[in-house]
Short mmCIF file of C-alpha atoms and ligand atoms in Angstrom, two decimals:
data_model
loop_
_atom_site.label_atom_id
_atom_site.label_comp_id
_atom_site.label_asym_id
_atom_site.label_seq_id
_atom_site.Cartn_x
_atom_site.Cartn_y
_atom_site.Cartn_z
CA UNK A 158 0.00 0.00 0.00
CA UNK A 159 1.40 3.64 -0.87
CA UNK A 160 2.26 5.40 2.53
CA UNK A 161 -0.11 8.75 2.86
CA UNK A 162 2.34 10.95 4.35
CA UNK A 163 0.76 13.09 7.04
CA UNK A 164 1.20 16.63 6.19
CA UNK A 165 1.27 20.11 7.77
CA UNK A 166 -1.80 21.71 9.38
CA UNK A 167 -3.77 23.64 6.58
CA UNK A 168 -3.43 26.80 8.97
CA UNK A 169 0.08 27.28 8.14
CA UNK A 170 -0.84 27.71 4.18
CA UNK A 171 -1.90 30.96 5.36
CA UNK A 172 0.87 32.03 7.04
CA UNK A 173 2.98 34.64 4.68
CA UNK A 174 6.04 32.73 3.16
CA UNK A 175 9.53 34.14 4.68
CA UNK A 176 10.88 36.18 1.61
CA UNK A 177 14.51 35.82 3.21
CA UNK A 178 15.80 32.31 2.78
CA UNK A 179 14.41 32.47 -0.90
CA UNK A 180 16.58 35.55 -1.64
CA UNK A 181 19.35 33.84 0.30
CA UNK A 182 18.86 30.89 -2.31
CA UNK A 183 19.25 33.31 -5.29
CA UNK A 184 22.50 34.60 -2.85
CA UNK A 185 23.94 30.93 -2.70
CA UNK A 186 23.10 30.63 -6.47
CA UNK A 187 24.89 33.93 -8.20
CA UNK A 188 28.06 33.56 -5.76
CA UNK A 189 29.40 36.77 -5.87
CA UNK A 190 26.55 38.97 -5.12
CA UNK A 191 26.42 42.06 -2.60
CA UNK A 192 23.66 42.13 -0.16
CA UNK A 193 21.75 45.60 0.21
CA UNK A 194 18.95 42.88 1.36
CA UNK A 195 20.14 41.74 5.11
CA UNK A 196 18.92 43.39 8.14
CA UNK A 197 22.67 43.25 9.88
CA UNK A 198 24.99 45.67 10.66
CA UNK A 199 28.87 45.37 9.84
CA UNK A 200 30.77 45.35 13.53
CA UNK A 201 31.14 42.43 15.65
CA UNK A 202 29.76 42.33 19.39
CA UNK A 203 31.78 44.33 22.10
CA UNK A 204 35.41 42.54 22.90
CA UNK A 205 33.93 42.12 26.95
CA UNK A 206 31.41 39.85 25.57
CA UNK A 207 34.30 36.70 24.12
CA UNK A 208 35.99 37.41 27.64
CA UNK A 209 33.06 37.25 29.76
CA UNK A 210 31.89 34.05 27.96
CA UNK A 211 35.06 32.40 28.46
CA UNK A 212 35.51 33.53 31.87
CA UNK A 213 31.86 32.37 32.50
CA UNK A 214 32.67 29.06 30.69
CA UNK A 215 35.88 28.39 32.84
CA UNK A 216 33.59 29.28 36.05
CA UNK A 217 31.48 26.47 34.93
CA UNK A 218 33.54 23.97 34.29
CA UNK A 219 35.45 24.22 37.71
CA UNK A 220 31.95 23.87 39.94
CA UNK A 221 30.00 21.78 37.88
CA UNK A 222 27.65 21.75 40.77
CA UNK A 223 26.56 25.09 41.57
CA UNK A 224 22.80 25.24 41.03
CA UNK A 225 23.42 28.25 39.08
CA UNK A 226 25.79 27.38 36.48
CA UNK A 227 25.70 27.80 33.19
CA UNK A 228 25.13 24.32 31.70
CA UNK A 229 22.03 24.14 33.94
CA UNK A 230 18.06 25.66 33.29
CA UNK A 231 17.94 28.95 34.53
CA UNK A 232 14.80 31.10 35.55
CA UNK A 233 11.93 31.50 33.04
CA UNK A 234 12.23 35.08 32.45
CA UNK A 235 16.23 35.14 32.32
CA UNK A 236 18.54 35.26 34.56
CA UNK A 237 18.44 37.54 37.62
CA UNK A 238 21.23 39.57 37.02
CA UNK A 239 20.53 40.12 33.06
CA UNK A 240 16.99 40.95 33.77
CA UNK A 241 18.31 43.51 36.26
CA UNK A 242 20.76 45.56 33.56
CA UNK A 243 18.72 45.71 31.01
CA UNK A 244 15.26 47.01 33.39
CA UNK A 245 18.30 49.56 34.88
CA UNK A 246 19.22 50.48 30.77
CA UNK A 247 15.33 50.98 29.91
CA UNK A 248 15.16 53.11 32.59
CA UNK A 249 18.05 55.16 32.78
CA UNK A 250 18.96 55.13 29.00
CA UNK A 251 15.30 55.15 27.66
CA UNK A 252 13.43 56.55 30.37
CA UNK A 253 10.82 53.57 30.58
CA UNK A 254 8.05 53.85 33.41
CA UNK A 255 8.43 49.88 34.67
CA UNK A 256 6.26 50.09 37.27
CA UNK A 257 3.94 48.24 35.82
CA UNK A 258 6.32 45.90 33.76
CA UNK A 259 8.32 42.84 34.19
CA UNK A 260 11.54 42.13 31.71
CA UNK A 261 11.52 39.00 29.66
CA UNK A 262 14.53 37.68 27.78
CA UNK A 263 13.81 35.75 25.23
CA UNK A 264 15.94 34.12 22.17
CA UNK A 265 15.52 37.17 20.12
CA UNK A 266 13.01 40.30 20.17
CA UNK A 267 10.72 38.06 17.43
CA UNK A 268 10.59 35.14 19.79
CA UNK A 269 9.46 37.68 22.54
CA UNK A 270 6.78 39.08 20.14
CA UNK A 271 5.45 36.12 19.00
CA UNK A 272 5.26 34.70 22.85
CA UNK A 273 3.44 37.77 23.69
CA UNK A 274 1.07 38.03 20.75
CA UNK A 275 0.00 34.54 21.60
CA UNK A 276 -0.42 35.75 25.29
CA UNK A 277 -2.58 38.50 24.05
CA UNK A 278 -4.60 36.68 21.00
CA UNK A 279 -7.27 34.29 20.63
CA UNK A 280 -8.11 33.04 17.14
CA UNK A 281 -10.24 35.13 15.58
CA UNK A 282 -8.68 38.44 17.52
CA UNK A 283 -7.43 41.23 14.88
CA UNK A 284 -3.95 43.43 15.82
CA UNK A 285 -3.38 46.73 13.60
CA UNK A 286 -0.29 46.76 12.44
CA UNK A 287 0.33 49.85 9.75
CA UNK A 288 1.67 49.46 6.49
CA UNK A 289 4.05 48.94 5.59
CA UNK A 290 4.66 46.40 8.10
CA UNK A 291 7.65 44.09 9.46
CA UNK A 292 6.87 40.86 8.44
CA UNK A 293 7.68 38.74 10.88
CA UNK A 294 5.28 40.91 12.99
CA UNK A 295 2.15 39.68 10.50
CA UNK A 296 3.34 36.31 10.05
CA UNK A 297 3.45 36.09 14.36
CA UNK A 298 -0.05 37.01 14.16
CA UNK A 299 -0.97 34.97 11.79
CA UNK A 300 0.46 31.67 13.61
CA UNK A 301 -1.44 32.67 16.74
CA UNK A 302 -4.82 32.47 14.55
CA UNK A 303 -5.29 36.06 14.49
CA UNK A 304 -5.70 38.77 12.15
CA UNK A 305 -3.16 41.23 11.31
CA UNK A 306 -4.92 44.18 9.75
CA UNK A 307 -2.57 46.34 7.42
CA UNK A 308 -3.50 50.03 7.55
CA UNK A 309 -2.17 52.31 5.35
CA UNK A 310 -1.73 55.22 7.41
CA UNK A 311 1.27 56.93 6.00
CA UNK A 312 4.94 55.80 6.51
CA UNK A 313 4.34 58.32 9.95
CA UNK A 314 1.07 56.71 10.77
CA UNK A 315 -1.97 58.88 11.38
CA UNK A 316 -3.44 57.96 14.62
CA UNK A 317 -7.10 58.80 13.38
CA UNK A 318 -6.66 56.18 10.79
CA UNK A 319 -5.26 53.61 13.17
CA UNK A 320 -8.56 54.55 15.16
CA UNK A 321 -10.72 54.12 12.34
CA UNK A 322 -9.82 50.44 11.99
CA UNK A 323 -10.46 49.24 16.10
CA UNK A 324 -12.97 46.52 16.11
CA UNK A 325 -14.23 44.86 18.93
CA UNK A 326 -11.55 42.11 17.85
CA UNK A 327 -8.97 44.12 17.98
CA UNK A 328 -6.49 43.50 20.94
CA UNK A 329 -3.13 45.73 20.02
CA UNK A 330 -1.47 48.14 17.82
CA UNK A 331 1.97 47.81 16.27
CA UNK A 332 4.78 50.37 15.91
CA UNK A 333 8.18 49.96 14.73
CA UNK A 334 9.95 53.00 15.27
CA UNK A 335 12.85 53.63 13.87
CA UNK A 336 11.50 51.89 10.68
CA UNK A 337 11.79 49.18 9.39
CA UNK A 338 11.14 49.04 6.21
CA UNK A 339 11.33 52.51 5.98
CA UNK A 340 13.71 54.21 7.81
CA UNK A 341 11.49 57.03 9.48
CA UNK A 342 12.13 57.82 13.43
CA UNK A 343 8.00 58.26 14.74
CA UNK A 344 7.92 61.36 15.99
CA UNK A 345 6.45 61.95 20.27
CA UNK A 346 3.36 63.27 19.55
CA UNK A 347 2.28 60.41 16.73
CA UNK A 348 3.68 57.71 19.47
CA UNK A 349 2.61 59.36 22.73
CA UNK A 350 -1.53 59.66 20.48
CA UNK A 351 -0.79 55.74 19.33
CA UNK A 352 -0.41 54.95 23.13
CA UNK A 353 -3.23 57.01 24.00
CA UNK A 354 -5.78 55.47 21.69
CA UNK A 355 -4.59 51.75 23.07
CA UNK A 356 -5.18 52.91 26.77
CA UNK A 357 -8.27 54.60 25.83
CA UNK A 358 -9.77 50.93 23.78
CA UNK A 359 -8.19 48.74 26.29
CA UNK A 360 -5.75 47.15 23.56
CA UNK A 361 -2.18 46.57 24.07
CA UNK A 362 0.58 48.69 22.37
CA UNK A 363 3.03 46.70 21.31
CA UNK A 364 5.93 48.59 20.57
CA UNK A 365 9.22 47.21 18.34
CA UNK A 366 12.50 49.31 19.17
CA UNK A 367 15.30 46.91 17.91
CA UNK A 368 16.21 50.18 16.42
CA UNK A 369 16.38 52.45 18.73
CA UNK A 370 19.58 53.59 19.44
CA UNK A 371 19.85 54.20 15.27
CA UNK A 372 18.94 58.01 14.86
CA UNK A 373 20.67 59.74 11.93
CA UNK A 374 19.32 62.96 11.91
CA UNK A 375 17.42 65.65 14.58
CA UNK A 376 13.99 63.33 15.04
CA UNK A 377 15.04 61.65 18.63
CA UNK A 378 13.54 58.37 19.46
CA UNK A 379 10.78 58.25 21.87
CA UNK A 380 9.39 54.99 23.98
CA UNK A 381 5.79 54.93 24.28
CA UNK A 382 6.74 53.34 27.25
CA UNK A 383 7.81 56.44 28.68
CA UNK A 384 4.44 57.94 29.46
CA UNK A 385 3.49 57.89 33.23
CA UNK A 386 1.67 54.74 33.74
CA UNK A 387 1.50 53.42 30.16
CA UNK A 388 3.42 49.98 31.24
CA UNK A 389 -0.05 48.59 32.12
CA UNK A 390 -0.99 48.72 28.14
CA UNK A 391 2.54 48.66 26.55
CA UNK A 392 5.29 45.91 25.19
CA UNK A 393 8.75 47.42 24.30
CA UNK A 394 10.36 44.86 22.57
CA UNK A 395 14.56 45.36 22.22
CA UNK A 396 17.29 43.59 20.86
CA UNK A 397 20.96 43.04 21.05
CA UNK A 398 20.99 41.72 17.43
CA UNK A 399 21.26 45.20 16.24
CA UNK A 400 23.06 47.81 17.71
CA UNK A 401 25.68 45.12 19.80
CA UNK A 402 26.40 43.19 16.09
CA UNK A 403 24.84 40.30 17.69
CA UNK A 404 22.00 39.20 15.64
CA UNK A 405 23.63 35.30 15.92
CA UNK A 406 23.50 34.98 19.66
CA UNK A 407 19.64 35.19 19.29
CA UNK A 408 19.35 37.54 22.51
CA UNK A 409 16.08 40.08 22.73
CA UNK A 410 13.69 41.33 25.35
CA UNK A 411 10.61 42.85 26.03
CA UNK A 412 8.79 44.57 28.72
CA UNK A 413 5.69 43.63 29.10
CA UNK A 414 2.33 44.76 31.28
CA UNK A 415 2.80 42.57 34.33
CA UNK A 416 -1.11 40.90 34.07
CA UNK A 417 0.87 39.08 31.15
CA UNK A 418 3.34 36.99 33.42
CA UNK A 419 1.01 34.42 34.00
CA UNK A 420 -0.07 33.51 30.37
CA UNK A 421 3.72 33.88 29.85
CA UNK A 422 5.39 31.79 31.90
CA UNK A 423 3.08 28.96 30.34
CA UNK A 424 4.09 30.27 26.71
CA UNK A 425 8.00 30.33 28.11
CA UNK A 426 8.10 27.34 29.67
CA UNK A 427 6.99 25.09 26.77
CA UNK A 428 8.48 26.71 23.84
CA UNK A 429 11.99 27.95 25.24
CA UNK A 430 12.02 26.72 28.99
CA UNK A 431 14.66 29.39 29.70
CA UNK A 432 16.64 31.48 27.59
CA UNK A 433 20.18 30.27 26.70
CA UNK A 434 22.25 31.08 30.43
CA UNK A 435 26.20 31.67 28.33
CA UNK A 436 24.28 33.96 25.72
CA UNK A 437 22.84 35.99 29.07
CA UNK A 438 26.29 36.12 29.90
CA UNK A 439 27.28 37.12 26.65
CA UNK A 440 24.34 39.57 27.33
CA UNK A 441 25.31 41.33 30.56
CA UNK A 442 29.12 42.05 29.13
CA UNK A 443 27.48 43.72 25.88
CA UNK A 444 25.20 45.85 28.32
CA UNK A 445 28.67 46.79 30.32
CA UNK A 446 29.69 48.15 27.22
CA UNK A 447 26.24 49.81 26.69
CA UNK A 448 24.90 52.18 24.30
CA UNK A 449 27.80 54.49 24.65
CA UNK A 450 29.88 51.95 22.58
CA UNK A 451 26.96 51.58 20.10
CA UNK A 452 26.90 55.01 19.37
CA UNK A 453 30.31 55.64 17.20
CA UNK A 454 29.19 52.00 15.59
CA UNK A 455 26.00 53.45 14.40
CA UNK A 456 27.86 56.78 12.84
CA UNK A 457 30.37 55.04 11.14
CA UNK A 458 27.18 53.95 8.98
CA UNK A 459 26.61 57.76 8.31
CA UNK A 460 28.77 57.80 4.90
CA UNK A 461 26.60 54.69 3.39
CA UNK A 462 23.34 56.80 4.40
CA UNK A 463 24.51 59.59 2.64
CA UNK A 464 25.81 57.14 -0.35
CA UNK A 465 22.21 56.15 -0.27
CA UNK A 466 20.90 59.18 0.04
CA UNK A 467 21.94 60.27 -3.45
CA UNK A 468 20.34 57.50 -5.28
CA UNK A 469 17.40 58.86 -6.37
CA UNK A 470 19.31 61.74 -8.35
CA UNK A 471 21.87 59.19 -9.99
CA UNK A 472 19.04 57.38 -11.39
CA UNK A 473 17.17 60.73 -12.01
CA UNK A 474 20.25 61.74 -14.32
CA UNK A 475 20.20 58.56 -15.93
CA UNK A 476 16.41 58.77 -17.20
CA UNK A 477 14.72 56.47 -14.33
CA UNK A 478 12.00 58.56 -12.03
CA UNK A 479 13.04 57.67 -8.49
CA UNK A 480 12.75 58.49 -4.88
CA UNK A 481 13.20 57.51 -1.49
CA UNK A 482 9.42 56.96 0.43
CA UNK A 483 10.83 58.60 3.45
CA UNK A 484 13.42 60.42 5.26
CA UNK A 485 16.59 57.93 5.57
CA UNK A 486 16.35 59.34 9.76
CA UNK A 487 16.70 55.93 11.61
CA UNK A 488 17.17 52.10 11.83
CA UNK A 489 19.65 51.39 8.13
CA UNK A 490 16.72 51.26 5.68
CA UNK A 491 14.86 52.90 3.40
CA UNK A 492 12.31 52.01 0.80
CA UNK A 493 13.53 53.24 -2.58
CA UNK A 494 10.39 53.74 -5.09
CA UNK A 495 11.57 53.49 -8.73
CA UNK A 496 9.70 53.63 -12.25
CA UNK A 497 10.05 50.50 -14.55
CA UNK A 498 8.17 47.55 -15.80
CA UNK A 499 9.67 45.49 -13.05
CA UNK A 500 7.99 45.27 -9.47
CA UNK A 501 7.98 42.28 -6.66
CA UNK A 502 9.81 39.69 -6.62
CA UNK A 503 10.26 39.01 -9.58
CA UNK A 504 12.48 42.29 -10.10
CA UNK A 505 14.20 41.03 -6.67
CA UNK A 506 15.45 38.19 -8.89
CA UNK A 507 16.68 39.29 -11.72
CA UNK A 508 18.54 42.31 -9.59
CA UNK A 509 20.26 39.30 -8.00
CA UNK A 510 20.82 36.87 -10.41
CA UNK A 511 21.68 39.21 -13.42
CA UNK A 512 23.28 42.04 -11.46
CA UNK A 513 24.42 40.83 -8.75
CA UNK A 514 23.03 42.86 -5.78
CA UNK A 515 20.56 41.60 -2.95
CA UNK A 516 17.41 43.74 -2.00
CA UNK A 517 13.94 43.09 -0.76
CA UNK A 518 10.43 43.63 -2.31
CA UNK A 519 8.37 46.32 -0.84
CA UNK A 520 5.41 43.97 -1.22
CA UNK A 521 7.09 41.69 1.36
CA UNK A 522 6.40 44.15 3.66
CA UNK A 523 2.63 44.34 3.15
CA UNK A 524 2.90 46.92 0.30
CA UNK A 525 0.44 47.36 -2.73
CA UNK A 526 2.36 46.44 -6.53
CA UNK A 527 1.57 49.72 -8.01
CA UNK A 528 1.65 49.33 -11.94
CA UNK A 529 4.66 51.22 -13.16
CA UNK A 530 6.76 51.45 -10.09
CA UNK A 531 8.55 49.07 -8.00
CA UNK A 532 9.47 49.87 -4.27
CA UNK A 533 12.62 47.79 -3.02
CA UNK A 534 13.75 48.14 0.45
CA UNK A 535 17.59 48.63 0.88
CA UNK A 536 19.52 47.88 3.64
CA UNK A 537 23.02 49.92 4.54
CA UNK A 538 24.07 47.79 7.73
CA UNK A 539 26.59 45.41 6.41
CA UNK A 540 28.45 47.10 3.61
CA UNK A 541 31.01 49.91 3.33
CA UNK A 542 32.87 51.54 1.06
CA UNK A 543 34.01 49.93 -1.99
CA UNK A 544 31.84 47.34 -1.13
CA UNK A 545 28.82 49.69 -0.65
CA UNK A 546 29.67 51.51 -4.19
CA UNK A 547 29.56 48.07 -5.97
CA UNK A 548 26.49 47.03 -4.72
CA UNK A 549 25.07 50.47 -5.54
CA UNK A 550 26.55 50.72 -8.79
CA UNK A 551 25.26 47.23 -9.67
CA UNK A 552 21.66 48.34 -8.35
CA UNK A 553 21.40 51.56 -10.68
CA UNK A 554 22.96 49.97 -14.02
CA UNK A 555 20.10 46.60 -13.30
CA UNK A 556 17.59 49.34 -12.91
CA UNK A 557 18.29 51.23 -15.94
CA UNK A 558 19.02 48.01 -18.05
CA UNK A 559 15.45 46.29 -17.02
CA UNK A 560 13.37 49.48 -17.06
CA UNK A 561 14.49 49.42 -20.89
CA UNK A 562 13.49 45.82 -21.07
C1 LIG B 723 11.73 45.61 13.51
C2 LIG B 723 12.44 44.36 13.86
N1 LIG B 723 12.10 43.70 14.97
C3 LIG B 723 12.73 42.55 15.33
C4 LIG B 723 13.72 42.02 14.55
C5 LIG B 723 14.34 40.73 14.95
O1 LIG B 723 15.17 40.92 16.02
P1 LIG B 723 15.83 39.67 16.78
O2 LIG B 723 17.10 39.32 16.08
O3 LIG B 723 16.05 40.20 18.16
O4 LIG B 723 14.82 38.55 16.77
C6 LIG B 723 14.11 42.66 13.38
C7 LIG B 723 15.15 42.07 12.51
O5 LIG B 723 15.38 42.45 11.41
C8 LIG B 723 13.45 43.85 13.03
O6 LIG B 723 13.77 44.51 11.91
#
């Protein structure tokens, strides 16, 4: 008798399909391409981090027995001390109200927002996220059995629009700020009115800042979490995969509304158990370090932005309309918008296979193909220099060449 071989459940057909490992595929296939595509940034983690691992490794090894050591589960939520630094960073560094929060460290900010949109969401439930979105954000939502609702409410988003789309399913709006895909730093007031309209409909803001220390120009970065009491309604979810170079170690956080700990110690304690105890280490030597050895990291990306910055004009002189959606202020994106028969992925793929540079689809981040143009998302994290020229040089002559095509 043939064998029936049991398949996957039918819900996960309508999950969105990760656009990264298929441009990685196209990567692996053309060999030498340059990748304006990965969300990564180009330094390695802070030099304390290799010592303290090895010094917490050695530790280990000589009292296998202590009922804290590394090799050993620690507590659900992360270890003490870990848990400690980063509440004392949000605080002193970002100004977070915690009163009303606990921290949880998870194995990366997405694994912390997809714990906590399954704390939050029943099937069914709907969470706003505005377009364009993250996509791993949607695709969380999705795998719960909820909703996410894409509202096009401008790249800043319009708080009256968000509004306009609460439903009595709806249980939390979204904000990545700095962008990504775009770029833009959310100003105060458009954050501090998001926050307000969640407190005032009893929904959750949930509130990505893997991003935040990356501000380019005047627009500082504001936590919603910062408003007097607003830790009762609000998730701020960070990262060290970003601004520490350590996107590998899988090490995030978020803070999270303390009615939530229940729901999430179940959620913890089946998928994860504990996060990883020599990666907390790893952790707490990068947070020694802190955001004042970030911050000369994050301007030595400054000459790419400006590279980038001048890419609209270069294609403008060569005969292609083009512009950026967006001021390049924050995060290392920005979503170019170019004229051309191309659009999607399919222009995604033959930028990489027949010109050798790596970019994303704007449609993989929830937006619209609009006929005639094509909006890729670049990335400036990982390459500098002659590198960065390449890539960019590669990117304008496929443009021109397929626009003609
Ligand atoms: C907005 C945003 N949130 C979260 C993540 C993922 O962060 P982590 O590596 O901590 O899971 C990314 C990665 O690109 C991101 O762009």
């Amino acid at each position: 008798m043939a064998a029936l071989n049991p398949a996957a459940a039918p819900s996960l057909a309508g999950v969105l399909d990760p656009i990264i490992p298929r441009v990685a595929a196209w990567m692996a296939q053309r060999g030498d391409a340059l990748s304006l595509a990965q969300g990564m940034v180009h330094w390695a983690p802070p030099e304390g981090v290799d010592e303290a691992l090895i010094a917490a490794l050695r530790q280990a090894r000589a009292n296998p027995d202590r009922p804290d050591g590394l090799h050993r589960y620690g507590p659900g939520a992360g270890d003490p001390e870990l848990v400690e630094a980063i509440s004392r960073c949000l605080v002193d560094h970002h100004q977070l109200d915690l009163s009303a929060s606990d921290v949880w460290i998870s194995a990366g900010s997405n694994m912390a927002f997809q714990l906590v949109v399954r704390a939050i969401c029943d099937p069914g439930d709907a969470v706003i996220v505005p377009l364009p979105w993250y996509f791993n954000h949607a695709m969380a939502i999705q795998l719960a059995g909820a909703e996410p609702v894409g509202v096009a409410a401008g790249l800043v988003p319009d708080p009256e629009r968000l509004a306009a789309a609460i439903t009595p399913r709806t249980r939390a709006i979204v904000t990545v700020s700095p962008g990504n895909p775009s770029g833009v730093v959310m100003p105060q007031p458009v954050l501090a009115a998001i926050g307000a309209l969640c407190a005032r409909h009893g929904l959750f803001h949930l509130s990505d800042e893997a991003y935040a220390l990356f501000r380019h120009a005047a627009e500082p970065h504001w936590s919603p979490g910062r408003t007097s009491g607003s830790g009762a309604h609000t998730v701020t979810f960070q990262t060290f995969s970003k601004a520490y170079g350590m996107a590998g170690w899988r090490l995030g956080y978020a803070a999270v509304p303390q009615q939530l700990c229940p729901a999430l110690r179940k959620l913890q304690d089946t998928v994860l158990i504990a996060p990883s105890r020599p990666v907390q280490r790893a952790g707490l030597a990068a947070l020694a370090a802190g955001p004042a050895w970030c911050q000369p990291r994050i301007a030595s990306l400054d000459p790419a932005r400006r590279q980038l910055q001048e890419l609209p004009r270069q294609l403008q002189n060569q005969g292609l309309e083009a512009r950026w959606l967006g001021r390049l202020d924050g995060a290392f994106y920005g979503l170019l918008e170019v004229a051309g028969p191309w659009a999607g992925e399919a222009l995604v793929r033959r930028l990489l296979l027949d010109f050798g540079v790596a970019t994303l689809p704007g449609e993989s981040f929830g937006l619209a193909t609009q006929p005639g143009r094509a909006v890729l998302r670049l990335s400036y994290g990982m390459l500098q220099g002659e590198a960065l020229q390449q890539a960019l040089q590669r990117l304008r002559q496929g443009l021109v060449r397929l626009a003609q095509e």
